[in-house]
mmCIF file of C-alpha atoms in Angstrom:
data_model
loop_
_atom_site.group_PDB
_atom_site.id
_atom_site.type_symbol
_atom_site.label_atom_id
_atom_site.label_comp_id
_atom_site.label_asym_id
_atom_site.label_seq_id
_atom_site.Cartn_x
_atom_site.Cartn_y
_atom_site.Cartn_z
ATOM 1 C CA PHE B 1 -8.298 -21.849 3.973
ATOM 2 C CA LYS B 2 -6.922 -22.967 7.336
ATOM 3 C CA ALA B 3 -5.032 -19.657 7.655
ATOM 4 C CA MET B 4 -8.339 -17.802 7.164
ATOM 5 C CA LEU B 5 -10.251 -19.942 9.689
ATOM 6 C CA PRO B 6 -7.743 -21.116 12.332
ATOM 7 C CA ASP B 7 -10.370 -23.139 14.232
ATOM 8 C CA PHE B 8 -11.319 -25.102 11.123
ATOM 9 C CA THR B 9 -10.583 -28.846 11.380
ATOM 10 C CA ILE B 10 -9.555 -30.781 8.285
ATOM 11 C CA HIS B 11 -11.373 -34.102 7.983
ATOM 12 C CA GLN B 12 -9.227 -37.217 7.670
ATOM 13 C CA SER B 13 -10.772 -38.085 4.306
ATOM 14 C CA THR B 14 -9.625 -34.704 2.981
ATOM 15 C CA LYS B 15 -6.123 -35.331 4.304
ATOM 16 C CA ASP B 16 -6.052 -38.691 2.557
ATOM 17 C CA LEU B 17 -7.233 -37.111 -0.688
ATOM 18 C CA VAL B 18 -4.504 -34.442 -0.550
ATOM 19 C CA LEU B 19 -1.859 -37.143 -0.154
ATOM 20 C CA THR B 20 -3.048 -38.871 -3.308
ATOM 21 C CA MET B 21 -2.512 -35.582 -5.186
ATOM 22 C CA LYS B 22 0.942 -34.763 -3.808
ATOM 23 C CA ASP B 23 2.763 -35.533 -7.074
ATOM 24 C CA GLU B 24 0.536 -33.075 -8.916
ATOM 25 C CA LEU B 25 1.529 -30.326 -6.501
ATOM 26 C CA THR B 26 5.093 -30.406 -7.831
ATOM 27 C CA CYS B 27 3.710 -29.212 -11.168
ATOM 28 C CA LEU B 28 2.319 -25.956 -9.788
ATOM 29 C CA THR B 29 3.907 -22.941 -11.468
ATOM 30 C CA LEU B 30 5.926 -20.492 -9.373
ATOM 31 C CA GLU B 31 3.503 -17.738 -10.362
ATOM 32 C CA ARG B 32 0.517 -19.710 -9.057
ATOM 33 C CA VAL B 33 2.263 -20.547 -5.796
ATOM 34 C CA TRP B 34 3.263 -16.926 -5.260
ATOM 35 C CA LYS B 35 -0.307 -15.685 -5.740
ATOM 36 C CA GLU B 36 -1.478 -18.024 -2.986
ATOM 37 C CA VAL B 37 1.393 -17.084 -0.676
ATOM 38 C CA GLU B 38 0.722 -13.368 -1.195
ATOM 39 C CA LYS B 39 -2.880 -13.902 -0.089
ATOM 40 C CA VAL B 40 -1.764 -15.950 2.912
ATOM 41 C CA MET B 41 0.803 -13.388 4.043
ATOM 42 C CA LYS B 42 -1.945 -10.783 4.304
ATOM 43 C CA LEU B 43 -3.737 -12.917 6.894
ATOM 44 C CA GLU B 44 -3.148 -12.827 10.628
ATOM 45 C CA HIS B 45 -2.531 -16.567 10.949
ATOM 46 C CA SER B 46 -0.100 -16.978 8.042
ATOM 47 C CA HIS B 47 1.912 -19.602 9.914
ATOM 48 C CA LEU B 48 -1.007 -22.045 9.766
ATOM 49 C CA PHE B 49 -0.605 -22.291 5.995
ATOM 50 C CA TYR B 50 2.882 -23.819 6.299
ATOM 51 C CA GLU B 51 2.113 -25.840 9.416
ATOM 52 C CA THR B 52 -0.926 -27.345 7.693
ATOM 53 C CA LEU B 53 1.066 -28.251 4.575
ATOM 54 C CA LEU B 54 3.510 -30.051 6.858
ATOM 55 C CA GLU B 55 0.678 -31.808 8.664
ATOM 56 C CA LEU B 56 -0.788 -32.911 5.329
ATOM 57 C CA GLY B 57 2.572 -34.310 4.244
ATOM 58 C CA VAL B 58 2.943 -32.059 1.192
ATOM 59 C CA LEU B 59 5.231 -29.254 2.375
ATOM 60 C CA TRP B 60 8.221 -30.755 0.569
ATOM 61 C CA GLU B 61 6.374 -30.873 -2.759
ATOM 62 C CA ILE B 62 5.674 -27.128 -2.734
ATOM 63 C CA PHE B 63 8.399 -25.652 -0.516
ATOM 64 C CA PRO B 64 11.323 -28.109 -0.427
ATOM 65 C CA GLN B 65 13.730 -25.621 1.143
ATOM 66 C CA VAL B 66 11.255 -24.717 3.876
ATOM 67 C CA PHE B 67 10.725 -28.432 4.480
ATOM 68 C CA ASN B 68 14.477 -28.878 4.971
ATOM 69 C CA MET B 69 14.208 -26.641 8.029
ATOM 70 C CA THR B 70 11.905 -29.208 9.659
ATOM 71 C CA MET B 71 14.822 -31.674 9.581
ATOM 72 C CA CYS B 72 17.357 -29.270 11.106
ATOM 73 C CA LYS B 73 17.828 -28.830 14.859
ATOM 74 C CA GLU B 74 20.349 -26.261 16.066
ATOM 75 C CA ASN B 75 21.494 -27.842 19.335
ATOM 76 C CA SER B 76 22.199 -24.341 20.622
ATOM 77 C CA LYS B 77 21.470 -22.649 23.940
ATOM 78 C CA TYR B 78 19.992 -19.820 21.885
ATOM 79 C CA HIS B 79 17.541 -22.158 20.155
ATOM 80 C CA LEU B 80 15.935 -25.009 22.092
ATOM 81 C CA GLU B 81 13.150 -25.562 19.551
ATOM 82 C CA GLU B 82 12.755 -28.979 17.963
ATOM 83 C CA SER B 83 13.610 -27.588 14.540
ATOM 84 C CA VAL B 84 14.534 -24.440 12.640
ATOM 85 C CA PHE B 85 11.092 -24.631 11.030
ATOM 86 C CA ILE B 86 9.372 -24.343 14.417
ATOM 87 C CA HIS B 87 11.414 -21.243 15.249
ATOM 88 C CA SER B 88 10.548 -19.696 11.873
ATOM 89 C CA MET B 89 6.855 -20.303 12.525
ATOM 90 C CA MET B 90 7.183 -18.758 15.995
ATOM 91 C CA VAL B 91 8.720 -15.634 14.450
ATOM 92 C CA LEU B 92 5.969 -15.555 11.828
ATOM 93 C CA LYS B 93 3.367 -15.625 14.622
ATOM 94 C CA GLU B 94 5.083 -12.688 16.315
ATOM 95 C CA LEU B 95 4.713 -10.734 13.066
ATOM 96 C CA SER B 96 1.079 -11.723 12.544
ATOM 97 C CA ASN B 97 -0.116 -8.197 11.741
ATOM 98 C CA GLU B 98 3.000 -6.885 10.007
ATOM 99 C CA SER B 99 3.941 -6.334 6.366
ATOM 100 C CA ILE B 100 4.387 -9.042 3.758
ATOM 101 C CA GLU B 101 8.144 -8.417 3.514
ATOM 102 C CA LEU B 102 8.560 -8.879 7.274
ATOM 103 C CA LYS B 103 6.569 -12.119 7.166
ATOM 104 C CA LEU B 104 8.605 -13.394 4.226
ATOM 105 C CA ALA B 105 11.759 -12.565 6.167
ATOM 106 C CA ALA B 106 10.424 -14.638 9.060
ATOM 107 C CA LEU B 107 9.902 -17.571 6.702
ATOM 108 C CA TYR B 108 13.303 -17.368 5.013
ATOM 109 C CA HIS B 109 15.703 -15.735 7.515
ATOM 110 C CA ASP B 110 17.063 -19.128 8.618
ATOM 111 C CA ILE B 111 16.617 -20.931 5.298
ATOM 112 C CA ALA B 112 20.390 -21.419 4.929
ATOM 113 C CA LYS B 113 20.860 -22.993 8.366
ATOM 114 C CA PRO B 114 20.455 -26.579 7.096
ATOM 115 C CA ILE B 115 23.225 -26.173 4.496
ATOM 116 C CA CYS B 116 25.450 -24.316 6.992
ATOM 117 C CA ASN B 117 25.028 -27.116 9.509
ATOM 118 C CA GLU B 118 25.774 -29.657 6.803
ATOM 119 C CA LEU B 119 28.911 -27.854 5.597
ATOM 120 C CA TYR B 120 30.305 -26.357 8.799
ATOM 121 C CA GLY B 121 28.587 -28.100 11.689
ATOM 122 C CA ASN B 122 26.973 -24.845 12.849
ATOM 123 C CA SER B 123 24.773 -22.021 11.565
ATOM 124 C CA HIS B 124 27.438 -19.325 11.273
ATOM 125 C CA GLY B 125 27.020 -17.318 8.077
ATOM 126 C CA HIS B 126 23.426 -18.361 7.425
ATOM 127 C CA GLU B 127 22.516 -14.711 6.797
ATOM 128 C CA LYS B 128 24.825 -14.455 3.776
ATOM 129 C CA LEU B 129 22.781 -13.776 0.664
ATOM 130 C CA ASP B 130 24.859 -16.037 -1.576
ATOM 131 C CA LEU B 131 23.565 -18.913 0.554
ATOM 132 C CA VAL B 132 20.053 -17.547 1.040
ATOM 133 C CA LYS B 133 19.061 -16.564 -2.499
ATOM 134 C CA PRO B 134 19.389 -20.016 -4.126
ATOM 135 C CA ARG B 135 17.155 -21.463 -1.390
ATOM 136 C CA ILE B 136 14.193 -19.148 -1.787
ATOM 137 C CA ASP B 137 11.626 -21.483 -3.310
ATOM 138 C CA LEU B 138 9.266 -18.703 -4.356
ATOM 139 C CA GLN B 139 9.138 -16.233 -7.217
ATOM 140 C CA ILE B 140 8.859 -13.079 -5.122
ATOM 141 C CA PRO B 141 8.349 -9.665 -6.786
ATOM 142 C CA ASN B 142 11.167 -7.189 -6.157
ATOM 143 C CA LYS B 143 8.957 -4.852 -4.117
ATOM 144 C CA TYR B 144 8.883 -7.586 -1.448
ATOM 145 C CA LEU B 145 12.088 -9.422 -2.290
ATOM 146 C CA LEU B 146 14.539 -6.536 -1.854
ATOM 147 C CA PRO B 147 13.377 -5.403 1.616
ATOM 148 C CA MET B 148 13.089 -9.064 2.665
ATOM 149 C CA LEU B 149 16.699 -9.727 1.650
ATOM 150 C CA SER B 150 17.852 -6.603 3.473
ATOM 151 C CA ILE B 151 16.228 -7.837 6.689
ATOM 152 C CA ILE B 152 17.742 -11.293 6.306
ATOM 153 C CA GLU B 153 21.208 -9.969 5.492
ATOM 154 C CA HIS B 154 21.304 -7.684 8.535
ATOM 155 C CA HIS B 155 19.239 -9.568 11.138
ATOM 156 C CA ILE B 156 22.361 -10.887 12.878
ATOM 157 C CA THR B 157 24.150 -7.524 12.824
ATOM 158 C CA ILE B 158 21.251 -5.608 14.405
ATOM 159 C CA ALA B 159 21.226 -8.114 17.275
ATOM 160 C CA ARG B 160 24.920 -7.444 17.958
ATOM 161 C CA VAL B 161 24.869 -3.637 17.843
ATOM 162 C CA SER B 162 25.415 -3.126 21.575
ATOM 163 C CA GLY B 163 28.690 -5.056 21.459
ATOM 164 C CA MET B 164 29.987 -3.503 18.243
ATOM 165 C CA SER B 165 32.580 -0.759 17.943
ATOM 166 C CA SER B 166 31.413 2.726 16.993
ATOM 167 C CA ARG B 167 33.204 2.360 13.664
ATOM 168 C CA LYS B 168 31.271 -0.817 12.833
ATOM 169 C CA ILE B 169 27.927 0.636 13.931
ATOM 170 C CA ALA B 170 28.545 3.713 11.768
ATOM 171 C CA LYS B 171 29.393 1.546 8.781
ATOM 172 C CA PHE B 172 26.333 -0.643 9.386
ATOM 173 C CA LEU B 173 23.822 2.212 9.671
ATOM 174 C CA TYR B 174 25.314 3.995 6.650
ATOM 175 C CA SER B 175 24.926 0.783 4.626
ATOM 176 C CA LEU B 176 21.148 0.917 5.084
ATOM 177 C CA ARG B 177 21.003 3.487 2.281
ATOM 178 C CA ARG B 178 19.361 6.271 4.252
ATOM 179 C CA ASP B 179 16.044 4.418 4.160
ATOM 180 C CA LEU B 180 14.292 4.645 7.523
ATOM 181 C CA SER B 181 12.009 1.731 6.613
ATOM 182 C CA ASN B 182 15.082 -0.539 6.534
ATOM 183 C CA VAL B 183 15.898 0.381 10.138
ATOM 184 C CA SER B 184 12.267 0.135 11.244
ATOM 185 C CA ASN B 185 11.937 -3.316 9.673
ATOM 186 C CA LEU B 186 15.100 -4.542 11.369
ATOM 187 C CA ILE B 187 13.960 -3.329 14.779
ATOM 188 C CA LYS B 188 10.583 -5.025 14.396
ATOM 189 C CA PHE B 189 12.230 -8.185 13.153
ATOM 190 C CA TYR B 190 14.718 -8.249 16.017
ATOM 191 C CA SER B 191 11.853 -8.173 18.507
ATOM 192 C CA ALA B 192 10.002 -10.981 16.731
ATOM 193 C CA ASP B 193 13.140 -13.086 16.318
ATOM 194 C CA SER B 194 14.005 -12.620 19.982
ATOM 195 C CA ASN B 195 10.513 -13.384 21.302
ATOM 196 C CA GLY B 196 9.832 -16.197 18.841
ATOM 197 C CA ARG B 197 12.208 -18.737 20.334
ATOM 198 C CA GLU B 198 12.867 -21.027 23.271
ATOM 199 C CA THR B 199 16.192 -20.235 24.899
ATOM 200 C CA SER B 200 18.130 -20.697 28.129
ATOM 201 C CA VAL B 201 19.964 -17.403 27.593
ATOM 202 C CA PRO B 202 18.574 -14.121 28.997
ATOM 203 C CA LYS B 203 17.215 -12.012 26.166
ATOM 204 C CA SER B 204 19.060 -8.742 25.631
ATOM 205 C CA SER B 205 17.327 -5.467 24.860
ATOM 206 C CA LEU B 206 18.034 -3.437 21.760
ATOM 207 C CA PRO B 207 19.121 0.236 22.119
ATOM 208 C CA ILE B 208 16.295 1.365 19.856
ATOM 209 C CA ASN B 209 16.382 5.098 20.623
ATOM 210 C CA GLU B 210 20.138 5.257 20.118
ATOM 211 C CA ILE B 211 19.897 3.400 16.807
ATOM 212 C CA LEU B 212 17.064 5.548 15.446
ATOM 213 C CA THR B 213 18.556 8.876 16.557
ATOM 214 C CA SER B 214 21.969 7.969 15.147
ATOM 215 C CA PHE B 215 20.457 6.848 11.864
ATOM 216 C CA ILE B 216 18.467 10.067 11.456
ATOM 217 C CA HIS B 217 21.589 12.203 12.012
ATOM 218 C CA ILE B 218 23.568 10.063 9.565
ATOM 219 C CA LYS B 219 20.752 10.218 7.010
ATOM 220 C CA ARG B 220 20.432 13.997 7.181
ATOM 221 C CA TYR B 221 24.094 14.930 7.088
ATOM 222 C CA SER B 222 25.552 16.586 3.980
ATOM 223 C CA PRO B 223 29.313 17.247 3.622
ATOM 224 C CA LYS B 224 28.649 20.223 1.335
ATOM 225 C CA ILE B 225 29.677 22.910 3.867
ATOM 226 C CA TRP B 226 32.767 20.912 4.879
ATOM 227 C CA ILE B 227 33.816 20.630 1.210
ATOM 228 C CA GLU B 228 33.399 24.382 0.643
ATOM 229 C CA LYS B 229 35.316 25.198 3.823
ATOM 230 C CA THR B 230 38.256 22.831 3.349
ATOM 231 C CA GLY B 231 38.472 22.576 -0.415
ATOM 232 C CA TYR B 232 38.729 18.808 -0.179
ATOM 233 C CA ASN B 233 36.606 17.371 -2.956
ATOM 234 C CA LYS B 234 38.095 14.016 -3.842
ATOM 235 C CA PRO B 235 35.663 11.102 -3.332
ATOM 236 C CA VAL B 236 38.018 9.279 -0.947
ATOM 237 C CA GLN B 237 38.420 12.441 1.175
ATOM 238 C CA ILE B 238 34.679 13.034 1.315
ATOM 239 C CA GLN B 239 34.017 9.397 2.133
ATOM 240 C CA GLN B 240 36.497 9.439 5.020
ATOM 241 C CA HIS B 241 35.090 12.695 6.375
ATOM 242 C CA VAL B 242 31.517 11.356 6.322
ATOM 243 C CA HIS B 243 32.630 8.144 8.041
ATOM 244 C CA ASN B 244 34.424 10.144 10.770
ATOM 245 C CA TYR B 245 31.318 12.284 11.247
ATOM 246 C CA ASN B 246 29.166 9.162 11.548
ATOM 247 C CA ILE B 247 31.494 7.720 14.196
ATOM 248 C CA LYS B 248 31.174 10.933 16.222
ATOM 249 C CA VAL B 249 27.391 10.617 15.999
ATOM 250 C CA ILE B 250 27.525 7.050 17.318
ATOM 251 C CA ASN B 251 29.848 8.001 20.170
ATOM 252 C CA ARG B 252 27.535 10.853 21.178
ATOM 253 C CA GLU B 253 24.205 9.016 20.896
ATOM 254 C CA PHE B 254 25.504 5.822 22.522
ATOM 255 C CA ASN B 255 27.247 7.832 25.290
ATOM 256 C CA ARG B 256 30.679 6.511 24.355
ATOM 257 C CA ASN B 257 32.587 9.778 24.659
#
């Protein structure tokens, strides 16, 4: 309700009542929780839903993994926010009018930072899906889950494109399965992730035109003529040829020749 009417004030008596019911909230089914989240993620002020649950003292009962982010501070020049949760809410605000999968990515893209900090003393590797998946405390349908996971898995890589070798950029763009929506989502998410933070480091720009143009060329290319001309038809030969072609595309579009 708060996400629908951001200026609405919750009376203290209502807050007290919610606290008395907090144990019952742990009994909510995953299906019921998802239905509410899906509604919330269609609203402009989705972040208020999670911030209000935290204010009411019941975030842990419904979203324990999201709550863990409120207890995790990065101590990094790239993130001066008081907690990972605050950064996630800032990113969610930046994506206020975007798709559900982008908003879910905002909520969960740093969900593995608490465990990474606990295990390694830093957040390196928090984008790895084997750490992320077990910490998604929602039953998300595949039509949202799969694109969300793709954004999370690649949100660090897209931010590092400018400093990557042509070979790595080619491999990265090819891995996006020729789906332009994957690239579009990553570009939008990069902007939100970059703007939704407090940092002492100058924010770098993303070579958007170079990325999009390169991806389109990679997506459209077929080795059929090359196969007919050379007679090379073994999978490993075709794969190497396509990779070499993709590298040439990157070198040309990124002016690396």
